[in-house]
PDB file of C-alpha atoms in Angstrom:
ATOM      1  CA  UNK L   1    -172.473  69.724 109.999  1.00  0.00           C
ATOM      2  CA  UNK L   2    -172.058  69.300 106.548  1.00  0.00           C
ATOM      3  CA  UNK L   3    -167.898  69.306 106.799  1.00  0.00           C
ATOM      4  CA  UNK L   4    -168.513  66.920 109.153  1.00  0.00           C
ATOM      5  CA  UNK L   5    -170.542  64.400 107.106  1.00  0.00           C
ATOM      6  CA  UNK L   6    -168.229  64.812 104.503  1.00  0.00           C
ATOM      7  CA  UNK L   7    -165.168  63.987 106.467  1.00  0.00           C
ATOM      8  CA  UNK L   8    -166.232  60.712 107.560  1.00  0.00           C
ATOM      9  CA  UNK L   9    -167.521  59.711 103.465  1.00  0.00           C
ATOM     10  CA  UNK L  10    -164.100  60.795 102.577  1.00  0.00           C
ATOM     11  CA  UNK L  11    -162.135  58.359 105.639  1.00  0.00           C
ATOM     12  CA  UNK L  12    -164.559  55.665 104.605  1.00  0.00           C
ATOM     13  CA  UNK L  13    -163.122  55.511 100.946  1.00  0.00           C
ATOM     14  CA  UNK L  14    -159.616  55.921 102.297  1.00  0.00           C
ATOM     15  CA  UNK L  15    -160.337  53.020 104.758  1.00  0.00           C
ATOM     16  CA  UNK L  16    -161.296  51.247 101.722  1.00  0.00           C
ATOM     17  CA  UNK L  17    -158.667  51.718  99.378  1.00  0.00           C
ATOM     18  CA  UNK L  18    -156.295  50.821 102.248  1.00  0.00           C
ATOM     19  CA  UNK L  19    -158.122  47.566 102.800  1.00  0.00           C
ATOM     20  CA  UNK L  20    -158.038  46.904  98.868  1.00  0.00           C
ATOM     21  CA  UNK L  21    -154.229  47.618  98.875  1.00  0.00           C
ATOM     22  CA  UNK L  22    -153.578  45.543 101.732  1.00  0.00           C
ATOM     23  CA  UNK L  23    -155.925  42.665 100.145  1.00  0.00           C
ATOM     24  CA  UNK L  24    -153.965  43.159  96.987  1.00  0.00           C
ATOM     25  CA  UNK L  25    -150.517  43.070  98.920  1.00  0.00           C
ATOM     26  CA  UNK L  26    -151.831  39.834 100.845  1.00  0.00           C
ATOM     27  CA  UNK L  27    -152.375  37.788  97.254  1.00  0.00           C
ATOM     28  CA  UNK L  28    -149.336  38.750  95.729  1.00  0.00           C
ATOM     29  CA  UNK L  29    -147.312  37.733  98.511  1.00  0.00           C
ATOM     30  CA  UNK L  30    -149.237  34.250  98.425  1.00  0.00           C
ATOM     31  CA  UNK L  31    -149.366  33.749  94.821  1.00  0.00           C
ATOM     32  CA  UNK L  32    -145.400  34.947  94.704  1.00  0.00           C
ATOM     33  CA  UNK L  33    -143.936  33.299  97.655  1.00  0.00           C
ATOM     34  CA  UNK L  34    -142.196  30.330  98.298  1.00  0.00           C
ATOM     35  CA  UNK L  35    -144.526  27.695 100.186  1.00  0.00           C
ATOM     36  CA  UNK L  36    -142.944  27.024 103.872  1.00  0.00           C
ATOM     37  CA  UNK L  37    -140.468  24.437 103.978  1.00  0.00           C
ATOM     38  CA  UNK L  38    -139.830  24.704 100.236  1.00  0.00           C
ATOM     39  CA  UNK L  39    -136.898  25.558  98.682  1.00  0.00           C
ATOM     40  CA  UNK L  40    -136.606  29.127  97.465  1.00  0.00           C
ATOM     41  CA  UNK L  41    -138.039  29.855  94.277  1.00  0.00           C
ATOM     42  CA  UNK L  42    -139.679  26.494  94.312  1.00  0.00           C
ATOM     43  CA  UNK L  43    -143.478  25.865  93.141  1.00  0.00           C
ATOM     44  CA  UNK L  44    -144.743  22.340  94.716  1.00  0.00           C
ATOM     45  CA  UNK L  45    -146.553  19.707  92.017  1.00  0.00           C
ATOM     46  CA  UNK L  46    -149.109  17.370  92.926  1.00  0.00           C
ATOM     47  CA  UNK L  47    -147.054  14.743  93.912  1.00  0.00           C
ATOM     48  CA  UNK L  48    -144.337  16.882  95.786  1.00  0.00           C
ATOM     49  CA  UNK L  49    -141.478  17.154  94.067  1.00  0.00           C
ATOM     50  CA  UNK L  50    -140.766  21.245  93.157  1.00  0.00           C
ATOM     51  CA  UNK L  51    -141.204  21.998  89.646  1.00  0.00           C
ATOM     52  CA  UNK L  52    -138.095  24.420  89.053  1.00  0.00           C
ATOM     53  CA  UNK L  53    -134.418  23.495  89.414  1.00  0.00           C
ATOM     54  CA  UNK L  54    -131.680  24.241  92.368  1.00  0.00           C
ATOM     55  CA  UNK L  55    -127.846  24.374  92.024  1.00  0.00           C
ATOM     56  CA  UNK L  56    -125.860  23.277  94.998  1.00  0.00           C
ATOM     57  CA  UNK L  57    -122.386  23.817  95.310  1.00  0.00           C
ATOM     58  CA  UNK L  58    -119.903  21.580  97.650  1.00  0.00           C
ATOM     59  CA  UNK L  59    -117.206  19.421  99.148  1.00  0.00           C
ATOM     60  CA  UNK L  60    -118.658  15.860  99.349  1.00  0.00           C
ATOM     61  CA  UNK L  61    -118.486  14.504 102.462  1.00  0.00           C
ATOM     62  CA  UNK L  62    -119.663  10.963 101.529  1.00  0.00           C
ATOM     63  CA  UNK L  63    -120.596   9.267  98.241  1.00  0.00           C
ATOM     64  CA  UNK L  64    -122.503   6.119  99.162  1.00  0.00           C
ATOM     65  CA  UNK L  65    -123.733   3.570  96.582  1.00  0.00           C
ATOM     66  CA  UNK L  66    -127.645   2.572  97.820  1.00  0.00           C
ATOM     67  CA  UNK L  67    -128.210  -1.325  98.844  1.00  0.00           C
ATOM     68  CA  UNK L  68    -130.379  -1.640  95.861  1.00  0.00           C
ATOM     69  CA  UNK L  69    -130.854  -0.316  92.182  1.00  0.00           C
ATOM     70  CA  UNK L  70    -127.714   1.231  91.563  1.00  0.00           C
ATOM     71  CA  UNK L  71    -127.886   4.877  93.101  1.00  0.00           C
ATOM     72  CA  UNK L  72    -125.606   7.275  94.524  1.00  0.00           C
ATOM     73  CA  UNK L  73    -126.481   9.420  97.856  1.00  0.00           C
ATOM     74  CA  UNK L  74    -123.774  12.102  98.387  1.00  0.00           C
ATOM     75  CA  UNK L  75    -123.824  14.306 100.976  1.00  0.00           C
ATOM     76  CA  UNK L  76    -122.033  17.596 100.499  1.00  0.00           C
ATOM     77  CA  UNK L  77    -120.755  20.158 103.066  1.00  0.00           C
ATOM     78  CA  UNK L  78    -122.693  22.814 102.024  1.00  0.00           C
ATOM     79  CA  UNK L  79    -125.889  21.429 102.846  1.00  0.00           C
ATOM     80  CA  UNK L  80    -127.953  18.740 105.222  1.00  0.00           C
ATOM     81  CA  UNK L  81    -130.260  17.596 101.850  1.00  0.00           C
ATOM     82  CA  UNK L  82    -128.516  14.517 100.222  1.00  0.00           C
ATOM     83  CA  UNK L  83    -128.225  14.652  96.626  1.00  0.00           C
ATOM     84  CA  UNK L  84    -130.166  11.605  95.330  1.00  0.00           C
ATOM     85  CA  UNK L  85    -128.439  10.393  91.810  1.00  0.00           C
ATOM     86  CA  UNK L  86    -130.706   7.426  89.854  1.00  0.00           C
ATOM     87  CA  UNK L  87    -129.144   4.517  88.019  1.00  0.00           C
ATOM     88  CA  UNK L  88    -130.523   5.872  85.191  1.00  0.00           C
ATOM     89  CA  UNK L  89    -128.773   8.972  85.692  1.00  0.00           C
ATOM     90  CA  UNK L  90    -125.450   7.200  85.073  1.00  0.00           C
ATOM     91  CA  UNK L  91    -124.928   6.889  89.171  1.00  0.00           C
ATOM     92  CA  UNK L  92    -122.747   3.661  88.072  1.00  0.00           C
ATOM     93  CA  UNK L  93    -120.143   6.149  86.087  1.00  0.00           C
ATOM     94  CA  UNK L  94    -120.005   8.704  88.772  1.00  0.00           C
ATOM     95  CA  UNK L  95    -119.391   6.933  91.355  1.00  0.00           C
ATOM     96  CA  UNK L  96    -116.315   5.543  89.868  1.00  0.00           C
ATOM     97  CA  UNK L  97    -115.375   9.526  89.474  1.00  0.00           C
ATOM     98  CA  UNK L  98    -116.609  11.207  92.542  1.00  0.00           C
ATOM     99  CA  UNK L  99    -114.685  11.179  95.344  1.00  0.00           C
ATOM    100  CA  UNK L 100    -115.033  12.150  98.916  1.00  0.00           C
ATOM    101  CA  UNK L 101    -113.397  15.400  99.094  1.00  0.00           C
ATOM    102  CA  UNK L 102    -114.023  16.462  95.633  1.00  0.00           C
ATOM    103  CA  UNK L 103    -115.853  20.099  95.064  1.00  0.00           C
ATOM    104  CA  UNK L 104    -118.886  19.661  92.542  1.00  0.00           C
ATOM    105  CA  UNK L 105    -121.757  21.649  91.530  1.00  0.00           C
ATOM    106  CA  UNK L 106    -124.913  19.683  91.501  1.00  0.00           C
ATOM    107  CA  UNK L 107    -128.075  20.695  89.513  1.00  0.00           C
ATOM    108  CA  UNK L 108    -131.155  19.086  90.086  1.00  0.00           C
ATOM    109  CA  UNK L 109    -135.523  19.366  91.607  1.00  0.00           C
ATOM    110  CA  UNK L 110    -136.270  18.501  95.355  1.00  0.00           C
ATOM    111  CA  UNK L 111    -138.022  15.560  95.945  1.00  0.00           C
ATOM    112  CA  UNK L 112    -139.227  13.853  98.809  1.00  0.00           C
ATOM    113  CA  UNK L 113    -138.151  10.482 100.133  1.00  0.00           C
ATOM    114  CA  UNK L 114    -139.819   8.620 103.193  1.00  0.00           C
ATOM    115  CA  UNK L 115    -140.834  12.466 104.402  1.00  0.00           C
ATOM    116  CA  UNK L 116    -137.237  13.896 103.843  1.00  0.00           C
ATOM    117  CA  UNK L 117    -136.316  15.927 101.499  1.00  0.00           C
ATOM    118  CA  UNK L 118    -133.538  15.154  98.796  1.00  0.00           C
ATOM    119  CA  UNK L 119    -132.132  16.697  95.605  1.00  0.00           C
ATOM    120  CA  UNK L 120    -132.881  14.478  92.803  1.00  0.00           C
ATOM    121  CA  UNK L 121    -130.324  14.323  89.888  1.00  0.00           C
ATOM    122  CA  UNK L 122    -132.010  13.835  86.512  1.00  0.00           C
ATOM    123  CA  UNK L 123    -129.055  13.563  83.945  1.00  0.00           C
ATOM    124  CA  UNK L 124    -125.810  12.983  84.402  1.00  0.00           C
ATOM    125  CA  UNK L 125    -124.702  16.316  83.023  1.00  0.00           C
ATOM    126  CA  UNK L 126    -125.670  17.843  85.945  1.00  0.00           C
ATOM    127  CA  UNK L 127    -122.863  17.080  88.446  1.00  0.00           C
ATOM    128  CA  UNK L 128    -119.993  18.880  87.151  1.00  0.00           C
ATOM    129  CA  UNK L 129    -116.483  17.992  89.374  1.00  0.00           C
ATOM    130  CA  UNK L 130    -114.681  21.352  89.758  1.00  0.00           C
ATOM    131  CA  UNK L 131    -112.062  19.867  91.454  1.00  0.00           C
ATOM    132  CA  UNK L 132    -110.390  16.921  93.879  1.00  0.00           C
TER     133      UNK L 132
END
C-alpha cells in the first residue's frame, strides 16, 4: 500500500513538471514568434508598422509615380507587397533611374496602407540597382 501511495506522489510531480515545461514551451513560442500575418522576424509597434527591417530582392514589374506628393510604388516579381518609396526618400531621382525590368534589392519596414500591407523605403540608399 505504501508503493502504491508513493507511485501516484511521484506521477503527480512528473505531471507537473510536464505541465511547467509545456507552460514554459507555450511563452517562448509567443514571446519569440512572429505575430500572424507579419513578416518574419517582424515585432509590430503601436501604430503598425514592424519595427525591424526586410530585404527584398527583384525584377520590377512596374515603377509608378503616385497622383500626389511625389512617390514611387514599384512592384517587383518576387513579391505581391509594393514597395512604397516617399518623396523624401529621393522617389523623384529614382524614378528617373529605375526601370521596369531592372533587378534591385530593396531594404526597408512594412507598413500598412488603407489595410494593405507595403514596404516602406526610408532612404534612398536602400534600393540598390543590380542590374537592367
Amino acid at each position: 500500500m505504501m508503493m502504491a501511495m508513493r507511485m501516484q506522489k511521484e506521477e503527480k510531480i512528473v505531471v507537473i513538471l510536464l505541465f511547467m515545461a509545456l507552460g514554459s514551451l507555450a511563452a517562448a513560442f509567443w514571446a519569440f514568434s512572429p505575430e500572424e500575418g507579419n513578416a518574419p522576424g517582424g515585432s509590430a509597434s503601436l501604430d503598425g508598422s514592424r519595427s525591424s527591417l526586410i530585404t527584398l530582392e527583384g525584377r520590377i514589374i512596374s515603377a509608378e509615380n503616385t497622383r500626389t506628393g511625389g512617390n514611387l510604388i514599384l512592384k517587383l516579381d518576387s513579391t505581391a507587397m509594393p514597395v512604397f518609396i516617399p518623396a523624401s526618400a529621393g522617389a523623384k531621382e529614382l524614378s528617373a533611374r529605375l526601370r521596369t525590368g531592372g533587378r534591385v534589392r530593396v531594404t526597408g519596414t512594412i507598413t500598412s496602407y488603407q489595410g494593405e500591407d507595403e514596404l516602406k523605403v526610408s532612404r534612398k540608399a536602400d534600393i540598390l540597382l543590380l542590374e537592367g
